[in-house]
Coordinates of C-alpha atoms in Angstrom, one line a residue:
M1 CA 0.4 -8.4 -38.2
S2 CA -3.6 -7.9 -39.3
E3 CA -3.8 -5.5 -42.9
S4 CA -7.8 -5.0 -40.5
Y5 CA -8.5 -1.3 -40.7
S6 CA -11.5 1.0 -38.9
A7 CA -11.4 4.4 -40.0
S8 CA -14.9 5.0 -38.7
Y9 CA -14.4 2.5 -35.6
A10 CA -10.8 5.1 -34.5
A11 CA -12.4 7.9 -35.4
A12 CA -14.8 7.2 -32.7
G13 CA -11.5 6.4 -30.7
V14 CA -10.4 3.0 -30.4
D15 CA -7.6 1.3 -32.5
I16 CA -8.2 -1.3 -34.3
T17 CA -4.2 -1.2 -34.9
A18 CA -2.3 -0.7 -31.6
G19 CA -4.5 -3.8 -30.5
Y20 CA -2.8 -5.3 -32.8
K21 CA 0.3 -4.0 -32.5
A22 CA -0.2 -4.4 -28.6
V23 CA -0.7 -8.4 -28.6
E24 CA 3.0 -8.6 -31.0
L25 CA 5.1 -7.4 -27.9
M26 CA 3.6 -9.2 -25.5
K27 CA 3.6 -12.9 -27.1
Q28 CA 7.4 -12.5 -25.7
H29 CA 6.2 -12.0 -22.3
V30 CA 3.6 -15.7 -22.4
A31 CA 6.4 -17.5 -24.0
R32 CA 8.1 -17.1 -20.9
T33 CA 5.5 -18.6 -19.1
M34 CA 4.6 -21.6 -21.5
T35 CA 4.2 -24.6 -19.6
A36 CA 3.6 -28.9 -20.9
G37 CA -0.2 -28.6 -20.9
M38 CA 0.2 -25.1 -22.5
T39 CA -1.0 -26.4 -26.3
E40 CA -2.1 -23.4 -28.2
S41 CA -0.4 -20.2 -29.1
I42 CA -2.2 -16.6 -27.9
G43 CA -4.0 -15.2 -31.2
G44 CA -6.7 -18.2 -30.9
F45 CA -10.5 -17.4 -29.7
G46 CA -10.5 -19.4 -26.4
G47 CA -6.6 -20.9 -24.4
L48 CA -6.1 -24.3 -24.5
F49 CA -4.8 -26.8 -22.3
E50 CA -4.2 -29.8 -21.6
L51 CA -5.3 -31.4 -18.3
D52 CA -2.6 -34.0 -16.7
T53 CA -4.5 -36.2 -14.0
A54 CA -2.5 -39.2 -14.2
G55 CA -1.8 -40.0 -10.0
M56 CA -5.1 -38.1 -8.6
K57 CA -8.4 -40.1 -8.5
R58 CA -10.1 -37.4 -7.9
P59 CA -8.8 -34.2 -9.6
C60 CA -11.0 -31.3 -8.5
L61 CA -10.2 -27.7 -10.5
V62 CA -10.2 -25.0 -8.4
S63 CA -10.7 -21.0 -9.6
G64 CA -10.2 -18.2 -9.0
T65 CA -10.7 -14.9 -9.8
D66 CA -10.2 -11.1 -9.1
G67 CA -7.9 -7.9 -9.4
V68 CA -5.3 -4.6 -8.2
G69 CA -7.8 -3.0 -6.7
T70 CA -7.1 1.1 -5.9
K71 CA -3.7 -0.3 -6.3
I72 CA -2.5 0.2 -10.2
R73 CA -3.6 4.8 -9.7
I74 CA -0.4 4.1 -7.9
A75 CA 1.4 2.6 -10.5
Q76 CA -0.3 5.4 -12.7
L77 CA 0.4 8.2 -11.0
L78 CA 4.4 6.3 -11.4
D79 CA 3.8 5.1 -14.8
K80 CA 5.5 2.5 -14.4
H81 CA 3.5 -0.6 -16.0
D82 CA 5.6 -3.3 -15.0
T83 CA 5.1 -5.3 -11.2
I84 CA 0.7 -4.5 -10.7
G85 CA 0.3 -7.9 -13.2
I86 CA 1.7 -9.7 -10.6
D87 CA 0.4 -8.5 -8.2
C88 CA -2.8 -9.6 -10.7
V89 CA -1.5 -12.7 -10.7
A90 CA -0.9 -13.6 -6.8
M91 CA -4.3 -11.9 -5.8
C92 CA -5.3 -14.8 -7.8
V93 CA -3.1 -18.0 -7.5
N94 CA -2.5 -17.2 -3.8
D95 CA -6.3 -17.9 -3.3
V96 CA -6.3 -20.8 -4.8
I97 CA -3.4 -22.7 -3.0
C98 CA -5.3 -21.9 0.4
C99 CA -7.6 -25.8 -0.5
G100 CA -4.2 -27.6 -1.9
A101 CA -4.7 -26.3 -5.7
K102 CA -2.1 -26.5 -7.7
P103 CA -2.2 -23.3 -10.6
L104 CA -2.3 -24.2 -13.9
F105 CA -2.8 -21.5 -15.3
F106 CA -4.3 -17.8 -15.8
L107 CA -6.2 -15.8 -18.1
D108 CA -6.1 -11.9 -18.4
Y109 CA -8.6 -8.1 -18.9
I110 CA -7.5 -5.1 -19.4
A111 CA -9.5 -2.3 -20.3
C112 CA -8.3 1.3 -21.0
G113 CA -8.6 4.5 -22.1
R114 CA -6.7 4.6 -24.8
N115 CA -4.6 1.1 -26.0
V116 CA -0.6 1.9 -25.6
P117 CA 1.1 -1.3 -27.2
E118 CA 4.0 -0.6 -25.0
K119 CA 2.1 -0.3 -22.0
I120 CA -0.2 -2.4 -22.9
A121 CA 3.4 -4.9 -22.4
S122 CA 4.4 -3.6 -20.0
I123 CA 1.4 -5.0 -18.3
V124 CA 1.2 -8.2 -19.5
A125 CA 5.4 -8.4 -19.2
G126 CA 4.4 -7.7 -15.3
V127 CA 1.3 -11.4 -15.6
A128 CA 3.6 -12.6 -17.3
E129 CA 6.5 -12.7 -14.9
G130 CA 3.8 -13.3 -11.7
C131 CA 2.8 -16.2 -13.8
V132 CA 6.7 -17.5 -13.9
Q133 CA 6.5 -16.9 -10.0
A134 CA 3.3 -19.0 -10.0
G135 CA 4.4 -22.0 -12.3
A136 CA 1.4 -21.0 -14.4
A137 CA 0.7 -20.7 -18.3
L138 CA -0.6 -17.5 -19.5
V139 CA -3.0 -19.7 -22.4
G140 CA -4.8 -15.8 -23.6
G141 CA -6.0 -12.5 -22.5
E142 CA -8.4 -9.9 -23.5
T143 CA -8.3 -6.1 -24.2
A144 CA -10.8 -3.9 -24.3
E145 CA -10.6 -0.5 -25.3
H146 CA -13.0 2.8 -23.7
P147 CA -12.9 5.3 -24.6
G148 CA -15.4 8.2 -23.7
V149 CA -16.0 5.5 -20.2
M150 CA -12.7 5.9 -18.9
A151 CA -10.4 8.4 -19.1
A152 CA -7.4 8.5 -22.2
D153 CA -4.8 7.2 -19.8
D154 CA -6.7 5.1 -17.8
Y155 CA -7.0 1.2 -17.8
D156 CA -7.5 -1.5 -15.2
L157 CA -6.7 -5.3 -14.7
A158 CA -8.8 -8.7 -13.4
G159 CA -7.2 -12.4 -14.5
F160 CA -8.9 -15.6 -13.0
T161 CA -6.9 -18.9 -12.9
V162 CA -7.5 -22.3 -12.9
G163 CA -5.5 -25.0 -10.5
V164 CA -6.3 -28.6 -9.1
V165 CA -6.3 -30.7 -7.0
D166 CA -6.8 -34.4 -6.0
R167 CA -10.1 -34.4 -3.9
E168 CA -8.2 -36.3 -0.7
K169 CA -6.0 -34.1 -0.7
V170 CA -8.4 -30.7 -1.0
I171 CA -7.4 -28.9 3.5
D172 CA -9.4 -29.9 5.8
K173 CA -9.6 -27.8 8.2
N174 CA -12.4 -30.1 10.0
K175 CA -8.8 -31.2 11.6
M176 CA -7.5 -28.9 13.5
A177 CA -7.3 -28.8 16.6
A178 CA -6.1 -26.3 19.9
G179 CA -2.6 -26.5 19.9
D180 CA -1.8 -26.3 16.6
V181 CA 0.5 -23.8 15.8
V182 CA 0.1 -20.7 13.3
I183 CA 3.1 -19.9 10.9
A184 CA 3.2 -16.5 8.9
L185 CA 4.1 -16.2 6.4
P186 CA 6.0 -12.9 5.4
S187 CA 4.8 -9.7 3.2
T188 CA 6.1 -7.9 1.0
G189 CA 3.9 -4.7 2.5
V190 CA 0.9 -3.2 1.8
H191 CA 0.4 -6.5 -1.1
S192 CA -2.6 -5.5 -3.1
N193 CA -5.8 -4.4 -0.5
G194 CA -6.4 -1.7 1.3
F195 CA -4.8 1.0 -1.1
S196 CA -8.7 3.6 -1.0
L197 CA -7.3 4.1 2.8
V198 CA -4.0 4.6 1.7
R199 CA -3.9 6.8 -0.9
R200 CA -6.6 8.8 1.4
V201 CA -3.7 8.5 4.4
F202 CA -1.5 10.0 2.6
D203 CA -3.2 11.9 -0.1
V204 CA -1.7 10.7 -3.3
E205 CA -2.6 12.9 -6.1
R206 CA -0.6 15.3 -4.1
T207 CA 1.5 13.9 -2.9
D208 CA 5.7 13.5 -4.1
L209 CA 5.6 9.7 -4.6
R210 CA 9.0 9.9 -5.4
S211 CA 11.2 11.7 -2.8
P212 CA 13.1 9.6 -0.7
I213 CA 11.6 8.6 3.2
E214 CA 13.8 8.1 5.9
A215 CA 11.0 5.6 7.8
L216 CA 11.4 3.5 5.0
G217 CA 14.9 2.7 4.2
G218 CA 15.0 6.0 2.0
K219 CA 13.0 4.5 -0.6
G220 CA 10.0 6.8 -1.9
L221 CA 6.8 5.8 -0.7
G222 CA 5.3 5.5 -4.8
E223 CA 7.9 2.9 -4.8
T224 CA 7.5 1.3 -1.5
L225 CA 4.0 1.3 -2.4
L226 CA 3.8 -1.1 -5.1
T227 CA 6.3 -3.3 -4.5
P228 CA 4.1 -6.4 -5.5
T229 CA 2.6 -8.7 -4.3
R230 CA 4.3 -12.0 -2.9
I231 CA 3.6 -15.1 -4.4
Y232 CA 3.8 -18.2 -2.5
V233 CA 2.2 -21.0 -5.0
R234 CA 5.3 -23.2 -5.3
P235 CA 6.7 -22.7 -1.5
V236 CA 3.2 -23.5 0.0
L237 CA 2.8 -27.0 -2.7
A238 CA 6.4 -28.2 -1.5
L239 CA 4.8 -27.9 2.1
L240 CA 1.8 -29.5 1.3
E241 CA 4.0 -32.7 -0.3
Q242 CA 6.2 -33.3 3.5
V243 CA 3.5 -31.6 6.0
E244 CA 0.1 -31.6 7.5
V245 CA -1.5 -29.4 6.5
H246 CA -5.0 -28.0 9.3
G247 CA -5.5 -24.6 7.6
I248 CA -4.1 -21.9 5.4
S249 CA -5.2 -17.7 5.0
H250 CA -4.4 -15.5 2.1
I251 CA -4.3 -12.1 4.3
T252 CA -6.3 -9.9 1.8
G253 CA -9.0 -7.2 2.0
G254 CA -10.4 -7.7 5.4
G255 CA -6.9 -7.7 6.9
F256 CA -6.7 -10.3 10.3
Y257 CA -9.5 -10.7 10.8
E258 CA -12.0 -11.3 8.0
N259 CA -8.8 -14.3 6.8
I260 CA -7.6 -15.8 9.4
P261 CA -11.3 -17.9 10.6
R262 CA -12.0 -18.6 6.7
S263 CA -10.0 -21.2 7.8
I264 CA -11.4 -22.1 11.2
P265 CA -13.3 -24.6 12.3
D266 CA -16.5 -23.9 14.0
G267 CA -14.7 -23.8 18.2
L268 CA -11.8 -23.1 17.4
G269 CA -9.4 -19.5 16.9
A270 CA -5.6 -18.0 16.0
K271 CA -4.3 -16.9 19.2
V272 CA -1.7 -14.4 17.5
E273 CA 1.1 -13.6 19.3
K274 CA 1.2 -9.0 18.5
A275 CA 5.0 -9.4 19.7
A276 CA 6.1 -11.7 17.1
L277 CA 5.0 -10.1 13.7
R278 CA 7.9 -8.7 11.8
T279 CA 4.9 -5.6 10.3
P280 CA 7.3 -3.7 7.6
P281 CA 7.9 0.2 8.8
I282 CA 5.0 1.3 6.0
F283 CA 2.3 0.2 8.9
D284 CA 3.9 2.0 11.1
L285 CA 3.8 5.4 8.4
I286 CA 0.3 4.1 7.3
A287 CA -1.1 4.2 10.6
A288 CA 0.5 7.6 12.4
S289 CA 0.0 9.7 9.1
G290 CA -3.7 8.7 9.4
N291 CA -4.3 8.3 12.6
I292 CA -5.6 4.9 12.0
P293 CA -6.6 2.9 15.3
E294 CA -5.1 -0.4 15.6
R295 CA -7.8 -2.5 15.4
D296 CA -8.3 -1.0 12.0
M297 CA -5.4 -1.4 10.8
Y298 CA -5.9 -5.7 11.7
N299 CA -9.4 -5.5 10.0
T300 CA -7.7 -3.9 6.8
F301 CA -3.9 -4.3 6.5
N302 CA -1.5 -7.4 6.3
M303 CA 0.1 -6.0 8.5
G304 CA 3.7 -8.7 7.2
V305 CA 2.0 -11.3 6.7
G306 CA 1.1 -12.6 4.0
M307 CA -0.3 -16.2 4.0
S308 CA -1.3 -17.8 8.1
V309 CA -0.8 -21.7 7.7
A310 CA -2.2 -24.2 10.7
V311 CA 0.3 -27.5 10.9
P312 CA 0.4 -29.4 14.2
K313 CA 2.5 -28.8 16.9
E314 CA 4.8 -32.3 16.7
Q315 CA 5.3 -30.5 13.0
A316 CA 6.2 -27.1 13.0
D317 CA 10.1 -27.1 12.9
R318 CA 9.6 -29.5 10.2
A319 CA 7.3 -26.6 8.4
L320 CA 9.6 -24.7 9.2
A321 CA 12.7 -26.0 7.0
V322 CA 10.5 -27.3 4.3
L323 CA 9.1 -23.5 3.9
R324 CA 12.7 -20.8 4.6
A325 CA 14.2 -23.8 1.9
G326 CA 12.2 -22.8 0.1
G327 CA 13.1 -19.3 -0.1
E328 CA 9.9 -18.4 2.8
D329 CA 11.6 -16.4 6.7
A330 CA 8.8 -18.1 8.3
Y331 CA 7.8 -18.0 11.6
I332 CA 5.9 -18.7 14.0
M333 CA 3.1 -16.4 14.9
G334 CA 0.9 -18.2 17.5
E335 CA -1.5 -21.1 18.4
I336 CA -4.9 -22.4 17.6
A337 CA -7.3 -22.3 20.6
D338 CA -10.6 -23.6 22.1
G339 CA -13.4 -20.4 22.1
E340 CA -15.6 -18.7 19.7
E341 CA -13.2 -16.1 19.3
K342 CA -11.2 -16.6 15.8
V343 CA -8.8 -14.2 16.5
V344 CA -7.4 -12.6 19.3
L345 CA -4.5 -10.4 19.3
C346 CA -2.1 -11.2 22.6

Protein backbone atom coordinates (compact mmCIF):
# COMPACT_ATOMS: atom_id res chain seq x y z
CA MET A 1 0.00 0.00 0.00
CA SER A 2 1.32 3.43 -0.95
CA GLU A 3 2.17 5.96 1.76
CA SER A 4 1.02 8.80 -0.51
CA TYR A 5 -1.58 11.09 1.07
CA SER A 6 -2.75 14.64 0.37
CA ALA A 7 -4.84 16.36 3.05
CA SER A 8 -5.62 19.20 0.66
CA TYR A 9 -6.88 16.81 -2.04
CA ALA A 10 -8.94 14.96 0.57
CA ALA A 11 -10.51 18.26 1.66
CA ALA A 12 -11.52 18.80 -1.97
CA GLY A 13 -13.33 15.45 -1.94
CA VAL A 14 -10.76 13.07 -3.44
CA ASP A 15 -9.45 10.33 -1.17
CA ILE A 16 -6.21 9.03 -2.65
CA THR A 17 -5.89 6.30 -0.03
CA ALA A 18 -9.34 4.97 -0.92
CA GLY A 19 -8.10 4.62 -4.49
CA TYR A 20 -5.12 2.59 -3.35
CA LYS A 21 -7.33 0.35 -1.24
CA ALA A 22 -9.70 -0.20 -4.16
CA VAL A 23 -6.79 -1.32 -6.33
CA GLU A 24 -5.64 -3.78 -3.67
CA LEU A 25 -9.15 -5.20 -3.31
CA MET A 26 -9.64 -5.64 -7.04
CA LYS A 27 -6.35 -7.44 -7.69
CA GLN A 28 -7.80 -10.81 -6.69
CA HIS A 29 -10.54 -10.39 -9.28
CA VAL A 30 -8.15 -9.28 -12.00
CA ALA A 31 -6.01 -12.36 -11.36
CA ARG A 32 -8.93 -14.57 -12.45
CA THR A 33 -8.68 -13.15 -15.96
CA MET A 34 -5.02 -14.00 -16.53
CA THR A 35 -4.39 -15.34 -20.03
CA ALA A 36 -1.23 -16.33 -21.89
CA GLY A 37 -0.72 -12.88 -23.39
CA MET A 38 -1.00 -10.89 -20.17
CA THR A 39 2.54 -9.87 -19.20
CA GLU A 40 2.20 -7.38 -16.35
CA SER A 41 0.07 -7.09 -13.23
CA ILE A 42 -2.35 -4.24 -12.59
CA GLY A 43 -0.95 -0.99 -11.26
CA GLY A 44 1.39 0.22 -14.00
CA PHE A 45 0.77 3.04 -16.45
CA GLY A 46 -0.22 0.75 -19.30
CA GLY A 47 -1.60 -2.73 -19.75
CA LEU A 48 0.83 -4.98 -21.63
CA PHE A 49 -0.35 -7.84 -23.79
CA GLU A 50 1.87 -10.09 -25.90
CA LEU A 51 0.09 -10.77 -29.17
CA ASP A 52 0.39 -14.31 -30.54
CA THR A 53 -0.36 -14.31 -34.28
CA ALA A 54 0.92 -17.81 -34.98
CA GLY A 55 -1.01 -19.37 -37.86
CA MET A 56 -2.41 -16.06 -39.06
CA LYS A 57 -1.48 -14.67 -42.47
CA ARG A 58 -2.82 -11.13 -42.00
CA PRO A 59 -3.79 -10.52 -38.37
CA CYS A 60 -6.22 -7.64 -37.88
CA LEU A 61 -6.95 -5.96 -34.57
CA VAL A 62 -10.61 -5.23 -33.89
CA SER A 63 -11.64 -2.78 -31.17
CA GLY A 64 -14.90 -2.05 -29.42
CA THR A 65 -16.00 0.28 -26.66
CA ASP A 66 -19.27 0.77 -24.78
CA GLY A 67 -20.89 1.33 -21.43
CA VAL A 68 -24.01 -0.01 -19.74
CA GLY A 69 -26.23 3.02 -20.21
CA THR A 70 -28.83 3.90 -17.61
CA LYS A 71 -29.15 0.27 -16.51
CA ILE A 72 -26.55 1.37 -14.00
CA ARG A 73 -29.33 3.20 -12.15
CA ILE A 74 -31.00 -0.13 -11.35
CA ALA A 75 -27.77 -1.37 -9.77
CA GLN A 76 -27.58 1.81 -7.71
CA LEU A 77 -31.17 1.58 -6.55
CA LEU A 78 -30.72 -2.06 -5.51
CA ASP A 79 -27.26 -1.36 -4.08
CA LYS A 80 -26.03 -4.40 -6.00
CA HIS A 81 -22.91 -3.77 -8.02
CA ASP A 82 -21.30 -7.16 -8.73
CA THR A 83 -22.99 -7.91 -12.08
CA ILE A 84 -23.06 -4.58 -13.90
CA GLY A 85 -19.45 -5.17 -14.95
CA ILE A 86 -20.52 -8.30 -16.83
CA ASP A 87 -22.82 -6.08 -18.88
CA CYS A 88 -19.97 -3.71 -19.68
CA VAL A 89 -17.75 -6.50 -20.95
CA ALA A 90 -20.61 -8.11 -22.87
CA MET A 91 -21.49 -4.93 -24.74
CA CYS A 92 -17.93 -4.71 -26.05
CA VAL A 93 -16.93 -8.32 -26.72
CA ASN A 94 -20.27 -9.24 -28.29
CA ASP A 95 -19.62 -6.47 -30.80
CA VAL A 96 -16.14 -7.53 -31.86
CA ILE A 97 -17.13 -11.16 -32.44
CA CYS A 98 -19.65 -9.98 -35.04
CA CYS A 99 -16.78 -9.74 -37.51
CA GLY A 100 -15.20 -12.98 -36.31
CA ALA A 101 -12.61 -11.55 -33.89
CA LYS A 102 -11.51 -13.25 -30.68
CA PRO A 103 -11.39 -10.76 -27.77
CA LEU A 104 -7.89 -10.55 -26.31
CA PHE A 105 -8.04 -8.03 -23.50
CA PHE A 106 -10.27 -5.50 -21.78
CA LEU A 107 -9.91 -2.25 -19.85
CA ASP A 108 -12.55 -0.53 -17.73
CA TYR A 109 -13.19 3.05 -16.66
CA ILE A 110 -15.18 3.88 -13.53
CA ALA A 111 -16.15 7.44 -12.66
CA CYS A 112 -17.67 7.95 -9.21
CA GLY A 113 -18.75 10.71 -6.91
CA ARG A 114 -16.97 9.11 -3.95
CA ASN A 115 -14.56 6.20 -3.98
CA VAL A 116 -15.85 3.47 -1.70
CA PRO A 117 -13.21 0.77 -2.16
CA GLU A 118 -15.54 -2.15 -1.46
CA LYS A 119 -18.08 -0.88 -4.00
CA ILE A 120 -15.41 -0.31 -6.65
CA ALA A 121 -14.01 -3.78 -6.03
CA SER A 122 -17.50 -5.24 -6.39
CA ILE A 123 -17.93 -3.50 -9.76
CA VAL A 124 -14.55 -4.80 -10.92
CA ALA A 125 -15.49 -8.30 -9.73
CA GLY A 126 -18.28 -8.20 -12.31
CA VAL A 127 -15.91 -6.92 -14.99
CA ALA A 128 -13.53 -9.78 -14.18
CA GLU A 129 -16.34 -12.33 -14.39
CA GLY A 130 -17.28 -10.98 -17.79
CA CYS A 131 -13.67 -11.24 -18.93
CA VAL A 132 -13.49 -14.84 -17.73
CA GLN A 133 -16.65 -15.67 -19.67
CA ALA A 134 -15.18 -14.00 -22.78
CA GLY A 135 -11.69 -15.46 -22.40
CA ALA A 136 -10.21 -11.96 -22.32
CA ALA A 137 -7.57 -10.60 -19.95
CA LEU A 138 -8.40 -7.60 -17.76
CA VAL A 139 -5.12 -5.76 -18.32
CA GLY A 140 -5.95 -2.50 -16.59
CA GLY A 141 -8.43 0.27 -16.00
CA GLU A 142 -9.04 3.58 -14.28
CA THR A 143 -11.13 4.77 -11.35
CA ALA A 144 -11.77 8.51 -11.22
CA GLU A 145 -13.33 10.33 -8.30
CA HIS A 146 -15.49 13.31 -9.39
CA PRO A 147 -16.70 15.17 -6.29
CA GLY A 148 -18.97 18.08 -7.06
CA VAL A 149 -19.66 16.72 -10.53
CA MET A 150 -21.31 13.46 -9.52
CA ALA A 151 -23.36 12.74 -6.40
CA ALA A 152 -21.48 10.77 -3.76
CA ASP A 153 -23.28 7.48 -4.47
CA ASP A 154 -23.30 7.84 -8.26
CA TYR A 155 -20.94 6.13 -10.65
CA ASP A 156 -20.67 5.30 -14.32
CA LEU A 157 -18.88 2.46 -16.04
CA ALA A 158 -17.46 2.06 -19.53
CA GLY A 159 -15.04 -0.34 -21.15
CA PHE A 160 -12.86 -1.11 -24.13
CA THR A 161 -11.76 -4.34 -25.75
CA VAL A 162 -9.36 -5.39 -28.48
CA GLY A 163 -9.68 -8.61 -30.44
CA VAL A 164 -7.85 -10.24 -33.31
CA VAL A 165 -8.91 -12.05 -36.48
CA ASP A 166 -7.07 -13.25 -39.57
CA ARG A 167 -8.09 -10.95 -42.45
CA GLU A 168 -9.18 -13.89 -44.60
CA LYS A 169 -11.52 -15.05 -41.82
CA VAL A 170 -13.35 -11.75 -41.34
CA ILE A 171 -17.06 -12.43 -41.85
CA ASP A 172 -18.05 -11.26 -45.33
CA LYS A 173 -21.74 -10.35 -45.50
CA ASN A 174 -21.49 -10.20 -49.29
CA LYS A 175 -21.51 -14.01 -49.30
CA MET A 176 -25.04 -13.91 -47.91
CA ALA A 177 -27.77 -15.15 -50.24
CA ALA A 178 -31.53 -15.56 -50.34
CA GLY A 179 -32.44 -18.78 -48.59
CA ASP A 180 -29.83 -18.45 -45.85
CA VAL A 181 -31.22 -19.32 -42.43
CA VAL A 182 -31.26 -16.79 -39.57
CA ILE A 183 -30.56 -18.34 -36.18
CA ALA A 184 -31.46 -16.71 -32.87
CA LEU A 185 -29.23 -16.85 -29.82
CA PRO A 186 -31.53 -16.13 -26.87
CA SER A 187 -30.96 -13.15 -24.61
CA THR A 188 -31.16 -13.25 -20.83
CA GLY A 189 -33.67 -10.42 -20.89
CA VAL A 190 -33.40 -6.70 -21.56
CA HIS A 191 -29.58 -6.86 -21.54
CA SER A 192 -28.20 -3.28 -21.46
CA ASN A 193 -30.30 -1.22 -23.86
CA GLY A 194 -33.54 0.71 -23.70
CA PHE A 195 -33.29 1.44 -19.99
CA SER A 196 -34.25 5.09 -20.29
CA LEU A 197 -37.60 3.85 -21.59
CA VAL A 198 -37.73 1.02 -19.03
CA ARG A 199 -37.09 3.42 -16.15
CA ARG A 200 -39.85 5.74 -17.34
CA VAL A 201 -42.36 2.93 -17.90
CA PHE A 202 -41.87 1.48 -14.43
CA ASP A 203 -41.12 4.77 -12.64
CA VAL A 204 -38.23 2.97 -10.96
CA GLU A 205 -37.36 5.83 -8.60
CA ARG A 206 -40.70 5.38 -6.82
CA THR A 207 -41.37 1.67 -7.37
CA ASP A 208 -40.62 -1.25 -5.06
CA LEU A 209 -38.10 -3.10 -7.20
CA ARG A 210 -37.82 -6.05 -4.82
CA SER A 211 -41.44 -7.20 -4.53
CA PRO A 212 -42.07 -10.53 -6.33
CA ILE A 213 -44.09 -10.28 -9.55
CA GLU A 214 -46.05 -13.33 -10.67
CA ALA A 215 -45.62 -12.51 -14.36
CA LEU A 216 -41.86 -12.59 -13.85
CA GLY A 217 -41.87 -16.03 -12.25
CA GLY A 218 -41.91 -14.62 -8.75
CA LYS A 219 -38.80 -12.52 -9.24
CA GLY A 220 -38.67 -8.84 -8.39
CA LEU A 221 -38.63 -6.24 -11.14
CA GLY A 222 -35.18 -5.05 -10.10
CA GLU A 223 -33.65 -8.54 -10.10
CA THR A 224 -35.13 -9.24 -13.52
CA LEU A 225 -33.91 -5.98 -15.04
CA LEU A 226 -30.44 -6.38 -13.54
CA THR A 227 -29.91 -9.83 -15.10
CA PRO A 228 -26.51 -9.57 -16.83
CA THR A 229 -26.14 -9.41 -20.60
CA ARG A 230 -25.25 -12.79 -22.05
CA ILE A 231 -21.75 -13.14 -23.46
CA TYR A 232 -21.73 -15.12 -26.72
CA VAL A 233 -17.99 -15.24 -27.42
CA ARG A 234 -17.14 -18.91 -26.83
CA PRO A 235 -20.08 -20.52 -28.68
CA VAL A 236 -19.76 -18.11 -31.62
CA LEU A 237 -16.03 -18.70 -31.96
CA ALA A 238 -16.70 -22.44 -31.94
CA LEU A 239 -19.36 -21.92 -34.61
CA LEU A 240 -16.94 -20.00 -36.82
CA GLU A 241 -14.53 -22.92 -36.73
CA GLN A 242 -17.10 -25.42 -37.99
CA VAL A 243 -19.71 -23.59 -40.08
CA GLU A 244 -19.67 -21.01 -42.86
CA VAL A 245 -21.17 -17.91 -41.27
CA HIS A 246 -22.47 -15.14 -43.55
CA GLY A 247 -23.48 -12.57 -40.95
CA ILE A 248 -23.74 -11.87 -37.22
CA SER A 249 -25.72 -9.10 -35.53
CA HIS A 250 -25.50 -8.12 -31.87
CA ILE A 251 -29.02 -6.94 -31.01
CA THR A 252 -28.49 -3.85 -28.88
CA GLY A 253 -29.99 -0.35 -28.88
CA GLY A 254 -32.30 0.07 -31.85
CA GLY A 255 -33.46 -3.53 -31.61
CA PHE A 256 -34.16 -5.60 -34.71
CA TYR A 257 -34.65 -2.69 -37.09
CA GLU A 258 -31.25 -1.07 -36.52
CA ASN A 259 -28.98 -4.03 -35.78
CA ILE A 260 -29.98 -6.89 -38.06
CA PRO A 261 -29.56 -4.75 -41.24
CA ARG A 262 -25.93 -4.03 -40.31
CA SER A 263 -24.97 -7.58 -41.28
CA ILE A 264 -27.06 -7.77 -44.48
CA PRO A 265 -25.90 -6.52 -47.95
CA ASP A 266 -28.02 -4.41 -50.28
CA GLY A 267 -30.79 -6.25 -52.08
CA LEU A 268 -31.45 -8.69 -49.26
CA GLY A 269 -33.47 -8.60 -46.04
CA ALA A 270 -34.34 -10.77 -43.07
CA LYS A 271 -37.81 -12.29 -42.79
CA VAL A 272 -38.40 -12.91 -39.09
CA GLU A 273 -41.13 -15.26 -37.91
CA LYS A 274 -42.65 -13.61 -34.85
CA ALA A 275 -44.28 -16.89 -33.81
CA ALA A 276 -40.83 -18.51 -33.61
CA LEU A 277 -39.42 -15.94 -31.20
CA ARG A 278 -39.04 -16.91 -27.55
CA THR A 279 -39.71 -13.60 -25.89
CA PRO A 280 -39.24 -13.42 -22.09
CA PRO A 281 -42.18 -12.11 -20.00
CA ILE A 282 -40.37 -8.89 -19.09
CA PHE A 283 -40.95 -7.56 -22.61
CA ASP A 284 -44.69 -8.21 -22.44
CA LEU A 285 -44.72 -6.40 -19.10
CA ILE A 286 -42.85 -3.43 -20.55
CA ALA A 287 -45.20 -3.20 -23.54
CA ALA A 288 -48.35 -3.49 -21.43
CA SER A 289 -47.20 -1.14 -18.65
CA GLY A 290 -46.05 1.55 -21.06
CA ASN A 291 -48.66 0.99 -23.79
CA ILE A 292 -45.77 0.69 -26.24
CA PRO A 293 -46.57 -0.24 -29.88
CA GLU A 294 -45.08 -3.43 -31.29
CA ARG A 295 -42.94 -1.55 -33.79
CA ASP A 296 -41.37 0.50 -31.00
CA MET A 297 -40.68 -2.62 -28.94
CA TYR A 298 -38.80 -4.25 -31.82
CA ASN A 299 -37.03 -0.97 -32.55
CA THR A 300 -35.83 -0.54 -28.97
CA PHE A 301 -35.30 -3.94 -27.35
CA ASN A 302 -33.78 -7.31 -28.27
CA MET A 303 -37.16 -9.03 -27.65
CA GLY A 304 -35.40 -12.18 -26.45
CA VAL A 305 -32.79 -12.38 -29.23
CA GLY A 306 -29.35 -11.26 -28.09
CA MET A 307 -27.61 -12.17 -31.30
CA SER A 308 -28.65 -13.36 -34.76
CA VAL A 309 -26.51 -15.47 -37.08
CA ALA A 310 -27.03 -16.10 -40.81
CA VAL A 311 -25.75 -19.39 -42.26
CA PRO A 312 -26.35 -21.35 -45.47
CA LYS A 313 -29.53 -23.42 -45.26
CA GLU A 314 -27.67 -26.69 -45.76
CA GLN A 315 -25.48 -25.92 -42.73
CA ALA A 316 -28.28 -24.82 -40.41
CA ASP A 317 -28.59 -28.13 -38.54
CA ARG A 318 -24.85 -28.26 -37.98
CA ALA A 319 -24.85 -24.66 -36.75
CA LEU A 320 -27.64 -25.37 -34.27
CA ALA A 321 -25.81 -28.44 -32.98
CA VAL A 322 -22.56 -26.51 -32.46
CA LEU A 323 -24.30 -23.64 -30.69
CA ARG A 324 -26.30 -25.95 -28.46
CA ALA A 325 -23.15 -27.86 -27.57
CA GLY A 326 -21.74 -24.49 -26.48
CA GLY A 327 -24.63 -23.87 -24.11
CA GLU A 328 -26.84 -21.78 -26.38
CA ASP A 329 -30.50 -22.78 -26.78
CA ALA A 330 -30.31 -21.59 -30.38
CA TYR A 331 -33.23 -21.85 -32.80
CA ILE A 332 -34.26 -20.74 -36.30
CA MET A 333 -36.02 -17.36 -36.31
CA GLY A 334 -36.30 -16.68 -40.03
CA GLU A 335 -34.52 -16.53 -43.35
CA ILE A 336 -32.77 -14.18 -45.74
CA ALA A 337 -34.88 -13.14 -48.74
CA ASP A 338 -34.58 -10.89 -51.77
CA GLY A 339 -35.90 -7.36 -51.26
CA GLU A 340 -34.96 -3.85 -50.19
CA GLU A 341 -36.77 -4.00 -46.83
CA LYS A 342 -34.10 -5.05 -44.37
CA VAL A 343 -36.32 -6.51 -41.64
CA VAL A 344 -39.77 -7.94 -42.16
CA LEU A 345 -41.71 -9.30 -39.18
CA CYS A 346 -44.24 -11.87 -40.34
